[in-house]
C-alpha cells in the first residue's frame, strides 16, 4: 500500500510540473483525473466497510473512516482534480 501512495504522489508531482518523468502531459492529466475519481469513489460509494455510506458502522475503524479517512479522500480528490484541471487548460 505504501508503494501505491508513493506512486500517486509521484503522479501528482509530475502532473503539476514539479517532476519530469518523460510521459506526455495529457497522459499525466488523464491519469490524475482517474486517481481523483478513485479517491472520490472511495469516499462516497456504498462499500461494505469504507466510505460515508458504509454498511458496517460499529467498529473503531468505521468511526475513524467517517471522521478522518473519507473526508481526507474527498480533499485529496479535489486537490488532484484541481492540479489536473490547471494543467489541461
Coordinates of C-alpha atoms in Angstrom, one line a residue, residues 18-61:
X18 CA 7.4 19.6 -10.2
X19 CA 8.9 16.4 -11.6
X20 CA 9.8 15.5 -15.1
X21 CA 9.4 11.8 -16.0
X22 CA 9.1 11.7 -19.8
X23 CA 5.4 10.9 -20.0
X24 CA 3.2 13.2 -22.2
X25 CA 1.4 15.9 -20.3
X26 CA -2.1 14.8 -21.4
X27 CA -1.5 11.2 -20.3
X28 CA -0.5 12.5 -16.8
X29 CA -3.6 14.7 -16.7
X30 CA -5.9 11.8 -17.6
X31 CA -4.2 9.5 -15.0
X32 CA -4.7 12.3 -12.4
X33 CA -8.3 12.5 -13.3
X34 CA -8.6 8.7 -12.8
X35 CA -6.8 9.0 -9.5
X36 CA -9.2 11.8 -8.4
X37 CA -12.2 9.7 -9.4
X38 CA -10.9 6.7 -7.5
X39 CA -10.4 8.8 -4.4
X40 CA -13.8 10.3 -4.7
X41 CA -15.4 6.8 -5.2
X42 CA -13.6 5.5 -2.1
X43 CA -15.2 8.3 0.0
X44 CA -18.8 8.2 -1.3
X45 CA -19.6 4.9 -2.9
X46 CA -21.5 2.4 -0.9
X47 CA -18.9 -0.1 0.1
X48 CA -19.3 -2.6 3.0
X49 CA -16.5 -1.3 5.2
X50 CA -15.4 2.1 3.9
X51 CA -17.0 5.4 2.6
X52 CA -19.6 7.7 4.1
X53 CA -22.4 5.2 3.2
X54 CA -20.8 2.0 4.5
X55 CA -22.9 -0.8 5.9
X56 CA -20.7 -1.9 8.8
X57 CA -20.7 1.1 11.3
X58 CA -20.0 -0.2 14.8
X59 CA -16.2 -0.5 14.8
X60 CA -13.5 1.9 15.8
X61 CA -12.2 1.9 12.2

